[in-house]
Structures are given as C-alpha cells and as structure tokens.
Amino acid sequence: MTGKNFLFTSESVTEGHPDKVCDQISDAILDEFLTKYPQARVAAETTVTTGMALVCGEITADCYVDIPQVVRNTIKNIGYDGENGGGFDYKTCAVLTSIDEQSCDIAGGVNKALESRSDNADTSSQETHDIGAGDQGIMFGYACSETPELMPLPISLSHRLAYRLAQVRKQGILNYLRPDGKSQVTVEYVNGKPSRIHTVLISTQHDPEINAPEGNNICDNHKVQEIIKNDIKQHVIDYIFANESIGLDSETRILVNPSGRFVVGGPQGDAGLTGRKIIVDTYGGYSRHGGGAFSGKDPTKVDRSAAYAARYVAKNIVAAGLAEKCEIELAYAIGKAEPVSVMVETFGTGKVADDELTALVKNNFDLRPVAIINKFDLRGLPAKNGGKFYQLLAAYGHFGRSDVNVPWEQLDKVNDLKLQACSCECSCGCCN
C-alpha cells in the first residue's frame, strides 16, 4: 500500500462456491486421516463439476478412510441436497478417487531433515524427530491494525458478509437462497487508513421462484430480483454493518446480483478445484502471497504450516505495538528444516528497524516444520475438535477467525517482543 488515498477491494465466497466445495472436501479428508492416524501424509486434491466429484493425490497412512462417504457428507453439509442444491446432489453425484502413496523420494527427505543427515543421500524411510520441509517455496504472513483481529478491513468485511449469507440460508431466514454466493467490499482509504465504504457487492444463487407471504409464487425475474435485493440489504448487509465503526453512508454503492439472475450455480454452473481461492483464504490481496494453497495438505507441507506461522509472527509484532503493518516472508528448501530466509517488512510503520525486527523474529520463533507442528499441535487439532478442524477453515478464511479456536492467532509472544525491542531503543513506548 504505497499511495495515501486509494480504493482497495477484497472478495470472499460462500461454502457453496465450487472451489470452496473442493477445499472443504480436501480438508474433510485430511481431518479424517489425521484423526485416525496423526502421522498421515496427505495431499488430497478435489475437482467438482456437473454430477461428479473427483479426488486424487497422494496419501500415506496406517488407517482406512471411506473417502467417497467423506465426500458425500461434506457436500450434504454444505447444502447440495436434492432441490436445494439446484441440480447438484450429494446422493446422486458420481464420486471418483485416484489415490497413490507419497513418493518415497519426497518422504525420505521429509522424514529426516538435511541438517540431521551425515550426507545428502542419508535419507530415512521412517519419520525422525527432526523432519524437513515437505517442499520448497515461499510463504507470507501479514497483520495490520485496521480491525480488532488485526486483519485488513476489506477481507474482514467480505468474510463476514459471505458467512452471514450462508447463515440466512441455512437458518431459513431466506429460504429461497441456494448454496453458491460471493461477497466483495471496496474500502476508501484516506492518508493510508480506512475512511468509508465505497461499494458492497453480493451475488447469491437463488430459486427461480419465490414464495410470497400471500402464498402465491413470484416467478417474474424483475420482481424476484427486487425481493432478493431488499432481503439481502436488510438481512445480510445492514446486519453486518450495524455495529461497524465505519458504516455505510448515502454514497455507498450497493450491488446485489448485478448479473441479473443467478439460478444455475455451484458445481453445475462452474467446475471447482482445490486451491483456487488462495487470496480469499489469506488477506484478500492486501499482502503478497507465495502461491501455495492450504487445503488437503498435512502439516509437513510448509505451504500450510509455515503460512500459519508467518501470520502468528506478524500478528504478535503488530499486537506488541512494534508496527502498524507487518508482513513476514519465509522460504524453505525441500528436506531442510531451517528456513533459507526470513524477512520482515513494516512498510514504514515500524517503531523498530526492519532488520532489527528480523533479528527479533529469529531469536523468538522456531520456524522449523517440526517446531511449528508441535507449537500449534497441527496434527492433533482434528481429533481434539471431534474430527473437524481444517474443514472449518476451508471457507471464510484461515486468519482472523473468532468462531474457531485457531492457535496461530494467539498473542503469547507480545510481552517478550516488547521487552526485547526495548533493548533496541525503539520509539514505540512499549516499555511504559
């Protein structure tokens, strides 16, 4: 964010969006395997289209999981059930699977980190106490002071709108809605800070006809869209902005179903694929992204675990008052435990120099895969939450969540960072 005055937009999608259907299926499979066998290596990819779901990938585990049943249950819980699904149905869709074991070449390097080997080829067929990264790659974490959960305002509002859209459907408040939907919020920034809401956009799948209170069916699309717009404004948009410090004003644009009709949706309208909503999953484009998706990946994959750790680091730095904005970049080599690089960027808002913050991060956060897994109990979370954890994060974002007890959102490093920053003679007044 380099300009002082600008518009910034982020989007979210509901759990019924085809890509999010796939993310939830992949993470439901992950949850099931980790619940039964915490050491499981899982890379589950899903695609859905008209009348079909396909799961493929690599899974190594000492347990059995009925993958087709997990797929059908996930689709059912989203709401694709009979007529309510608008053409996609958990009972009748085909479920195909094509699963192999994890490559022994990858497993050997992950099981025993490069730092623990006598030479590069000294790999292990069994997991050791010090595992290496499951792949190379770069991961970013971010936090800022725009919201109480230290997330950018546009993505925070977009997630809440999308979640509310699903709530009013599932609770029967608006019983003509179908599972697919999207939200988008444009925020106007003045002097680099959120000033007003410029545009709110909701697109929601719906029945072709709406039952009127009088008992008759309204089938004229002009009237249907008018009802939808009024209902969405009242029950979704106004509901979310009722207690916001930056609310709607007379010039805020409200757009509801600007395509004019949204009856055909979900996997029947568009094919879906795991990992195609990585910006929705993270910071809404406000921060950089390394390109790696989360869903369907066990915690040895640093695309997931290191991104969680990077958010944890950034959030603690901002919460400690050391910066108003903080972005962390981590980079890993496959089979190597220690990150190959760590970078802190505070975009000119830091009370401590970025290189000094980088040193603080290295001294206070163990960013090896095994340390991240153990710190957040990433392998044990599904069993501790009744078999469902990662699938709960597969829609409405992995960061800033208050409805799920997410360990990487904890602020247990704030005091340590404050005290150690004082020795750097920072100007934030954190020692007072």
Coordinates of N, CA and C in Angstrom, one line a residue, residues 187-383:
V187 N -13.1 -0.5 0.0 CA -12.9 0.5 1.1 C -12.1 1.6 0.5
E188 N -12.6 2.8 0.9 CA -11.8 4.0 0.5 C -10.9 4.4 1.6
Y189 N -9.6 4.5 1.3 CA -8.6 4.9 2.2 C -8.2 6.3 2.0
V190 N -8.0 7.0 3.2 CA -7.5 8.4 3.2 C -6.3 8.5 4.1
N191 N -5.2 9.0 3.6 CA -4.0 9.0 4.3 C -3.6 7.6 4.8
G192 N -3.9 6.7 4.0 CA -3.5 5.3 4.2 C -4.3 4.5 5.2
K193 N -5.4 5.1 5.7 CA -6.3 4.5 6.7 C -7.7 4.3 6.1
P194 N -8.4 3.3 6.5 CA -9.8 3.1 6.1 C -10.7 4.3 6.5
S195 N -11.4 4.9 5.5 CA -12.2 6.1 5.8 C -13.7 5.9 5.6
R196 N -14.1 5.1 4.5 CA -15.5 4.9 4.3 C -15.7 3.7 3.4
I197 N -16.9 3.2 3.3 CA -17.2 2.0 2.5 C -17.7 2.5 1.1
H198 N -17.0 2.2 0.1 CA -17.3 2.7 -1.2 C -18.3 1.9 -1.9
T199 N -18.1 0.5 -1.9 CA -19.0 -0.4 -2.6 C -19.2 -1.7 -1.9
V200 N -20.4 -2.2 -1.8 CA -20.6 -3.6 -1.3 C -21.4 -4.4 -2.4
L201 N -20.8 -5.5 -2.7 CA -21.4 -6.4 -3.7 C -21.7 -7.8 -3.2
I202 N -22.9 -8.2 -3.4 CA -23.3 -9.6 -3.0 C -23.9 -10.2 -4.3
S203 N -23.4 -11.4 -4.6 CA -24.1 -12.2 -5.6 C -24.5 -13.6 -5.0
T204 N -25.7 -13.9 -5.1 CA -26.2 -15.1 -4.4 C -27.1 -16.0 -5.3
Q205 N -26.8 -17.3 -5.3 CA -27.7 -18.2 -6.0 C -29.0 -18.3 -5.4
H206 N -30.1 -18.5 -6.2 CA -31.4 -18.5 -5.7 C -32.3 -19.4 -6.5
D207 N -33.5 -19.7 -5.9 CA -34.5 -20.4 -6.6 C -35.1 -19.5 -7.8
P208 N -35.6 -20.2 -8.8 CA -36.2 -19.3 -9.9 C -37.4 -18.6 -9.5
E209 N -38.1 -19.2 -8.5 CA -39.4 -18.5 -8.0 C -39.3 -18.3 -6.5
I210 N -40.0 -17.3 -6.0 CA -40.0 -17.0 -4.6 C -41.4 -17.1 -4.1
N211 N -41.6 -17.8 -3.0 CA -42.9 -17.8 -2.3 C -43.2 -16.5 -1.6
A212 N -44.3 -15.9 -2.0 CA -44.7 -14.6 -1.4 C -45.5 -14.9 -0.1
P213 N -45.5 -13.9 0.8 CA -46.3 -14.1 2.1 C -47.7 -14.5 1.8
E214 N -48.3 -14.0 0.7 CA -49.7 -14.3 0.4 C -49.9 -15.7 0.0
G215 N -48.8 -16.5 -0.3 CA -48.9 -17.9 -0.6 C -48.7 -18.1 -2.1
N216 N -48.7 -17.1 -2.9 CA -48.5 -17.3 -4.4 C -47.0 -17.2 -4.7
N217 N -46.7 -17.9 -5.8 CA -45.3 -17.9 -6.3 C -45.0 -16.7 -7.2
I218 N -43.9 -16.1 -6.9 CA -43.5 -15.0 -7.8 C -42.4 -15.5 -8.7
C219 N -42.7 -15.5 -10.0 CA -41.8 -16.1 -11.0 C -41.2 -15.0 -11.9
D220 N -41.8 -13.8 -12.0 CA -41.2 -12.8 -12.8 C -39.9 -12.3 -12.3
N221 N -38.8 -12.4 -13.1 CA -37.5 -12.2 -12.6 C -37.2 -10.8 -12.1
H222 N -37.9 -9.8 -12.7 CA -37.7 -8.4 -12.2 C -38.2 -8.3 -10.8
K223 N -39.3 -9.0 -10.5 CA -39.8 -8.9 -9.1 C -39.0 -9.8 -8.2
V224 N -38.5 -10.9 -8.7 CA -37.6 -11.8 -7.9 C -36.4 -11.1 -7.5
Q225 N -35.7 -10.4 -8.4 CA -34.5 -9.7 -8.1 C -34.7 -8.5 -7.2
E226 N -35.9 -7.9 -7.3 CA -36.2 -6.8 -6.3 C -36.4 -7.3 -4.9
I227 N -37.0 -8.5 -4.8 CA -37.2 -9.1 -3.4 C -35.8 -9.5 -2.9
I228 N -35.0 -10.1 -3.7 CA -33.6 -10.5 -3.3 C -32.8 -9.3 -2.8
K229 N -32.8 -8.3 -3.6 CA -32.0 -7.1 -3.2 C -32.5 -6.5 -1.9
N230 N -33.8 -6.4 -1.7 CA -34.3 -5.8 -0.4 C -33.9 -6.8 0.7
D231 N -34.1 -8.0 0.5 CA -33.8 -9.0 1.6 C -32.4 -9.1 2.0
I232 N -31.5 -9.1 1.0 CA -30.1 -9.1 1.2 C -29.6 -7.8 1.9
K233 N -30.1 -6.7 1.5 CA -29.8 -5.5 2.1 C -30.2 -5.5 3.6
Q234 N -31.4 -6.0 3.9 CA -31.8 -6.0 5.3 C -31.2 -7.0 6.1
H235 N -31.1 -8.3 5.7 CA -30.7 -9.4 6.5 C -29.3 -9.7 6.4
V236 N -28.5 -9.2 5.4 CA -27.1 -9.5 5.3 C -26.3 -8.2 5.5
I237 N -26.5 -7.3 4.6 CA -25.6 -6.1 4.6 C -25.8 -5.2 5.8
D238 N -27.1 -4.8 6.0 CA -27.4 -4.0 7.2 C -27.0 -4.7 8.5
Y239 N -27.3 -6.0 8.5 CA -27.0 -6.8 9.7 C -25.5 -6.7 10.1
I240 N -24.6 -6.9 9.1 CA -23.2 -6.9 9.3 C -22.7 -5.5 9.7
F241 N -23.2 -4.5 9.0 CA -22.6 -3.1 9.2 C -23.3 -2.4 10.4
A242 N -24.2 -3.0 11.1 CA -24.9 -2.4 12.2 C -24.0 -1.9 13.3
N243 N -23.0 -2.6 13.6 CA -22.1 -2.3 14.7 C -20.7 -2.0 14.2
E244 N -20.5 -1.6 12.9 CA -19.2 -1.3 12.4 C -18.9 0.2 12.7
S245 N -17.6 0.4 13.0 CA -17.2 1.8 13.3 C -17.2 2.6 12.0
I246 N -16.9 1.9 10.9 CA -17.0 2.5 9.5 C -18.2 1.9 8.9
G247 N -19.3 2.6 8.8 CA -20.5 2.0 8.3 C -20.8 2.5 6.8
L248 N -22.0 2.1 6.4 CA -22.5 2.6 5.1 C -22.9 4.0 5.2
D249 N -22.7 4.8 4.0 CA -23.2 6.1 4.0 C -24.1 6.3 2.8
S250 N -24.6 7.5 2.6 CA -25.6 7.8 1.5 C -25.0 7.6 0.1
E251 N -23.6 7.6 0.0 CA -23.0 7.4 -1.3 C -22.4 6.0 -1.5
T252 N -22.6 5.1 -0.5 CA -22.1 3.8 -0.7 C -22.9 3.0 -1.8
R253 N -22.2 2.4 -2.7 CA -22.9 1.7 -3.8 C -23.2 0.3 -3.2
I254 N -24.5 -0.2 -3.4 CA -24.9 -1.5 -3.0 C -25.3 -2.2 -4.3
L255 N -24.6 -3.3 -4.6 CA -24.9 -4.1 -5.8 C -25.3 -5.5 -5.3
V256 N -26.5 -6.0 -5.8 CA -26.9 -7.3 -5.4 C -27.3 -8.0 -6.7
N257 N -26.7 -9.1 -7.0 CA -26.9 -9.9 -8.2 C -26.9 -9.0 -9.5
P258 N -25.8 -8.3 -9.7 CA -25.7 -7.4 -10.9 C -25.7 -8.2 -12.2
S259 N -25.6 -9.5 -12.2 CA -25.7 -10.3 -13.4 C -27.1 -10.4 -13.9
G260 N -28.1 -10.1 -12.9 CA -29.5 -10.1 -13.3 C -30.2 -11.4 -12.9
R261 N -29.5 -12.5 -12.8 CA -30.1 -13.8 -12.4 C -29.0 -14.7 -12.0
F262 N -29.3 -15.5 -11.0 CA -28.2 -16.5 -10.5 C -28.9 -17.7 -10.0
V263 N -29.5 -18.5 -10.9 CA -30.2 -19.7 -10.6 C -29.3 -20.9 -10.7
V264 N -28.6 -21.0 -11.9 CA -27.7 -22.1 -12.1 C -26.3 -21.7 -11.4
G265 N -25.9 -22.5 -10.5 CA -24.7 -22.2 -9.8 C -24.1 -23.4 -9.2
G266 N -23.1 -23.2 -8.3 CA -22.4 -24.4 -7.7 C -21.7 -25.2 -8.8
P267 N -21.4 -26.4 -8.5 CA -20.7 -27.3 -9.5 C -21.4 -27.5 -10.8
Q268 N -22.7 -27.2 -10.8 CA -23.5 -27.3 -12.1 C -23.2 -26.1 -13.0
G269 N -22.9 -25.0 -12.4 CA -22.6 -23.8 -13.2 C -21.2 -23.6 -13.5
D270 N -20.3 -24.0 -12.6 CA -18.8 -23.9 -12.9 C -18.1 -25.0 -12.2
A271 N -17.1 -25.5 -12.9 CA -16.3 -26.5 -12.3 C -15.5 -25.9 -11.1
G272 N -15.2 -26.7 -10.1 CA -14.4 -26.2 -9.0 C -13.1 -27.0 -8.8
L273 N -12.2 -26.4 -8.1 CA -10.8 -27.1 -8.0 C -10.2 -26.6 -6.6
T274 N -9.6 -27.6 -5.9 CA -9.0 -27.3 -4.7 C -7.8 -26.2 -4.9
G275 N -7.7 -25.3 -4.0 CA -6.6 -24.3 -4.1 C -6.7 -23.2 -5.0
R276 N -8.0 -22.9 -5.5 CA -8.1 -21.8 -6.5 C -8.7 -20.5 -5.8
K277 N -8.7 -20.5 -4.5 CA -9.2 -19.3 -3.8 C -8.2 -18.9 -2.7
I278 N -6.9 -18.9 -3.1 CA -5.8 -18.6 -2.2 C -5.8 -17.2 -1.6
I279 N -6.3 -16.3 -2.4 CA -6.4 -14.9 -1.9 C -7.5 -14.7 -0.9
V280 N -8.6 -15.4 -1.2 CA -9.8 -15.4 -0.2 C -9.3 -16.1 1.1
D281 N -8.5 -17.1 1.0 CA -8.0 -17.8 2.2 C -7.1 -17.0 3.0
T282 N -6.5 -16.0 2.5 CA -5.5 -15.3 3.2 C -5.9 -13.8 3.6
Y283 N -5.4 -12.8 2.8 CA -5.5 -11.4 3.2 C -6.2 -10.6 2.1
G284 N -6.9 -11.3 1.2 CA -7.7 -10.5 0.2 C -6.9 -9.7 -0.8
G285 N -5.6 -10.1 -1.0 CA -4.8 -9.3 -1.9 C -4.1 -8.2 -1.2
Y286 N -4.3 -7.9 0.0 CA -3.7 -6.8 0.7 C -2.2 -7.0 1.0
S287 N -1.9 -8.3 1.1 CA -0.5 -8.7 1.3 C -0.1 -9.6 0.2
R288 N 1.2 -9.8 0.0 CA 1.7 -10.7 -1.0 C 1.4 -12.2 -0.7
H289 N 1.5 -13.0 -1.7 CA 1.1 -14.4 -1.5 C 2.2 -15.3 -2.2
G290 N 2.6 -16.3 -1.6 CA 3.7 -17.2 -2.2 C 3.2 -18.1 -3.2
G291 N 1.8 -18.3 -3.4 CA 1.3 -19.1 -4.4 C 0.8 -20.5 -4.0
G292 N 1.2 -20.9 -2.8 CA 0.9 -22.3 -2.3 C -0.5 -22.3 -1.6
A293 N -1.3 -23.2 -2.0 CA -2.6 -23.4 -1.3 C -2.5 -24.1 0.0
F294 N -3.6 -24.1 0.8 CA -3.6 -24.8 2.1 C -4.3 -26.1 2.1
S295 N -5.5 -26.2 1.5 CA -6.5 -27.3 1.7 C -6.0 -28.6 1.2
G296 N -6.2 -29.7 1.9 CA -5.9 -31.0 1.6 C -4.4 -31.4 1.9
K297 N -3.7 -30.5 2.5 CA -2.3 -30.7 2.8 C -2.0 -30.9 4.3
D298 N -1.3 -32.0 4.6 CA -0.9 -32.3 6.0 C 0.1 -31.3 6.5
P299 N 0.4 -31.1 7.8 CA 1.2 -30.0 8.3 C 2.7 -30.1 7.9
T300 N 3.2 -31.2 7.3 CA 4.6 -31.3 6.9 C 4.7 -30.4 5.6
K301 N 3.6 -30.1 5.0 CA 3.7 -29.2 3.8 C 3.8 -27.7 4.3
V302 N 4.9 -27.1 4.1 CA 5.1 -25.7 4.6 C 4.2 -24.7 3.9
D303 N 3.7 -25.0 2.8 CA 2.7 -24.1 2.2 C 1.6 -23.8 3.2
R304 N 1.3 -24.8 4.0 CA 0.2 -24.6 5.0 C 0.8 -24.2 6.4
S305 N 1.7 -25.0 6.9 CA 2.1 -24.8 8.3 C 3.0 -23.5 8.4
A306 N 3.8 -23.2 7.5 CA 4.7 -22.0 7.6 C 3.9 -20.8 7.3
A307 N 2.8 -20.8 6.5 CA 2.0 -19.7 6.3 C 1.2 -19.3 7.6
Y308 N 0.8 -20.4 8.4 CA 0.2 -20.2 9.7 C 1.2 -19.5 10.6
A309 N 2.5 -20.0 10.6 CA 3.5 -19.5 11.5 C 3.8 -18.0 11.1
A310 N 3.8 -17.7 9.8 CA 4.1 -16.4 9.4 C 3.1 -15.4 9.9
R311 N 1.8 -15.8 9.8 CA 0.7 -15.0 10.4 C 0.9 -14.8 11.9
Y312 N 1.2 -15.8 12.6 CA 1.5 -15.8 14.0 C 2.6 -14.8 14.4
V313 N 3.6 -14.8 13.6 CA 4.7 -13.8 13.9 C 4.3 -12.4 13.6
A314 N 3.7 -12.2 12.5 CA 3.2 -10.8 12.1 C 2.2 -10.3 13.1
K315 N 1.3 -11.1 13.5 CA 0.2 -10.6 14.4 C 0.8 -10.3 15.8
N316 N 1.8 -11.0 16.3 CA 2.4 -10.7 17.5 C 3.2 -9.4 17.5
I317 N 3.9 -9.2 16.3 CA 4.6 -7.9 16.2 C 3.7 -6.7 16.2
V318 N 2.6 -6.8 15.5 CA 1.6 -5.7 15.4 C 1.0 -5.5 16.8
A319 N 0.6 -6.6 17.4 CA -0.1 -6.5 18.8 C 0.9 -6.0 19.8
A320 N 2.2 -6.1 19.6 CA 3.2 -5.6 20.6 C 3.4 -4.1 20.4
G321 N 2.8 -3.5 19.3 CA 2.9 -2.1 19.1 C 4.2 -1.7 18.4
L322 N 4.9 -2.7 17.8 CA 6.1 -2.5 17.1 C 6.0 -2.1 15.6
A323 N 4.7 -2.2 15.1 CA 4.4 -1.8 13.7 C 2.9 -1.7 13.6
E324 N 2.4 -0.9 12.7 CA 1.0 -0.8 12.4 C 0.7 -1.9 11.3
K325 N 1.7 -2.1 10.4 CA 1.5 -3.2 9.4 C 2.8 -4.0 9.4
C326 N 2.6 -5.3 9.2 CA 3.8 -6.2 9.2 C 3.6 -7.4 8.3
E327 N 4.5 -7.6 7.4 CA 4.5 -8.7 6.5 C 5.7 -9.5 6.8
I328 N 5.6 -10.8 6.9 CA 6.7 -11.8 7.1 C 6.8 -12.6 5.8
E329 N 8.0 -12.8 5.3 CA 8.2 -13.8 4.3 C 9.2 -14.9 4.8
L330 N 8.7 -16.1 4.6 CA 9.6 -17.3 4.9 C 9.8 -18.0 3.6
A331 N 11.0 -18.7 3.5 CA 11.3 -19.5 2.4 C 12.0 -20.8 2.9
Y332 N 11.7 -21.9 2.2 CA 12.1 -23.2 2.6 C 12.7 -24.0 1.4
A333 N 13.6 -24.9 1.7 CA 14.1 -25.9 0.7 C 13.5 -27.3 1.1
I334 N 13.1 -28.1 0.1 CA 12.6 -29.4 0.4 C 13.6 -30.2 1.2
G335 N 13.2 -30.8 2.3 CA 14.1 -31.7 3.1 C 14.9 -31.0 4.1
K336 N 14.9 -29.6 4.1 CA 15.7 -28.8 5.0 C 14.8 -28.3 6.1
A337 N 15.2 -28.3 7.3 CA 14.4 -27.9 8.4 C 14.3 -26.4 8.6
E338 N 15.5 -25.8 8.7 CA 15.5 -24.3 8.9 C 15.1 -23.6 7.7
P339 N 14.4 -22.5 7.8 CA 14.0 -21.7 6.6 C 15.3 -21.1 6.0
V340 N 15.3 -21.0 4.7 CA 16.5 -20.5 4.0 C 16.5 -19.0 4.1
S341 N 15.4 -18.4 4.4 CA 15.4 -16.9 4.6 C 14.2 -16.5 5.4
V342 N 14.4 -15.4 6.1 CA 13.3 -14.8 6.9 C 13.4 -13.3 6.7
M343 N 12.2 -12.7 6.3 CA 12.2 -11.2 6.1 C 11.0 -10.6 6.8
V344 N 11.3 -9.4 7.3 CA 10.2 -8.6 7.9 C 10.1 -7.3 7.2
E345 N 8.9 -6.9 6.8 CA 8.6 -5.6 6.1 C 7.5 -4.9 6.8
T346 N 7.7 -3.7 7.3 CA 6.7 -3.0 8.0 C 6.1 -1.7 7.2
F347 N 6.6 -1.6 6.0 CA 6.0 -0.5 5.1 C 6.1 0.9 5.7
G348 N 7.2 1.1 6.4 CA 7.4 2.4 7.0 C 6.7 2.7 8.3
T349 N 6.0 1.7 8.8 CA 5.2 1.9 10.1 C 5.9 1.3 11.3
G350 N 7.1 0.7 11.1 CA 7.8 0.1 12.2 C 8.3 1.1 13.2
K351 N 8.2 0.7 14.5 CA 8.9 1.5 15.5 C 10.3 1.0 15.8
V352 N 10.6 -0.1 15.2 CA 11.9 -0.7 15.2 C 12.3 -0.9 13.8
A353 N 13.6 -0.8 13.4 CA 14.1 -1.0 12.1 C 13.7 -2.5 11.6
D354 N 13.4 -2.7 10.4 CA 13.0 -4.0 9.9 C 14.1 -5.0 10.1
D355 N 15.4 -4.7 10.0 CA 16.4 -5.7 10.2 C 16.5 -6.1 11.6
E356 N 16.2 -5.1 12.5 CA 16.2 -5.4 14.0 C 15.0 -6.3 14.3
L357 N 13.8 -6.1 13.7 CA 12.7 -6.9 13.8 C 13.0 -8.3 13.3
T358 N 13.7 -8.4 12.2 CA 14.1 -9.7 11.7 C 14.9 -10.5 12.7
A359 N 15.8 -9.8 13.3 CA 16.6 -10.5 14.3 C 15.8 -10.9 15.5
L360 N 14.8 -10.1 15.9 CA 13.9 -10.5 17.0 C 13.1 -11.7 16.6
V361 N 12.7 -11.8 15.4 CA 11.9 -13.0 14.9 C 12.8 -14.2 15.0
K362 N 14.0 -14.2 14.5 CA 14.8 -15.3 14.5 C 15.2 -15.8 16.0
N363 N 15.2 -14.8 16.9 CA 15.6 -15.2 18.3 C 14.3 -15.7 19.1
N364 N 13.1 -15.4 18.6 CA 11.9 -15.7 19.4 C 11.0 -16.8 18.8
F365 N 11.2 -17.1 17.5 CA 10.3 -18.0 16.9 C 11.1 -19.1 16.2
D366 N 10.8 -20.4 16.6 CA 11.4 -21.5 16.0 C 10.5 -21.9 14.8
L367 N 11.1 -21.7 13.6 CA 10.3 -21.8 12.3 C 10.6 -23.1 11.6
R368 N 11.2 -24.1 12.2 CA 11.3 -25.4 11.6 C 10.0 -26.1 11.5
P369 N 9.7 -26.9 10.5 CA 8.4 -27.6 10.4 C 8.0 -28.3 11.7
V370 N 8.9 -29.1 12.3 CA 8.6 -29.9 13.4 C 8.2 -28.9 14.6
A371 N 8.9 -27.8 14.7 CA 8.6 -26.9 15.8 C 7.2 -26.2 15.6
I372 N 6.9 -25.9 14.4 CA 5.6 -25.3 14.0 C 4.5 -26.3 14.3
I373 N 4.7 -27.5 13.9 CA 3.7 -28.6 14.1 C 3.4 -28.8 15.6
N374 N 4.5 -28.8 16.3 CA 4.3 -29.1 17.8 C 3.8 -27.8 18.5
K375 N 4.2 -26.6 18.1 CA 3.7 -25.4 18.8 C 2.2 -25.3 18.6
F376 N 1.7 -25.6 17.5 CA 0.2 -25.4 17.2 C -0.5 -26.7 17.3
D377 N 0.2 -27.8 17.5 CA -0.4 -29.2 17.6 C -1.2 -29.4 16.3
L378 N -0.6 -29.1 15.2 CA -1.3 -29.2 13.9 C -1.8 -30.6 13.5
R379 N -1.1 -31.6 14.0 CA -1.5 -33.0 13.7 C -2.7 -33.4 14.7
G380 N -2.7 -32.8 15.8 CA -3.7 -33.3 16.8 C -5.0 -32.5 16.8
L381 N -5.1 -31.4 16.1 CA -6.2 -30.5 16.2 C -7.5 -31.2 15.7
P382 N -7.5 -32.0 14.6 CA -8.8 -32.6 14.2 C -9.4 -33.5 15.3
A383 N -8.5 -34.4 15.9 CA -9.0 -35.3 16.9 C -9.5 -34.5 18.1

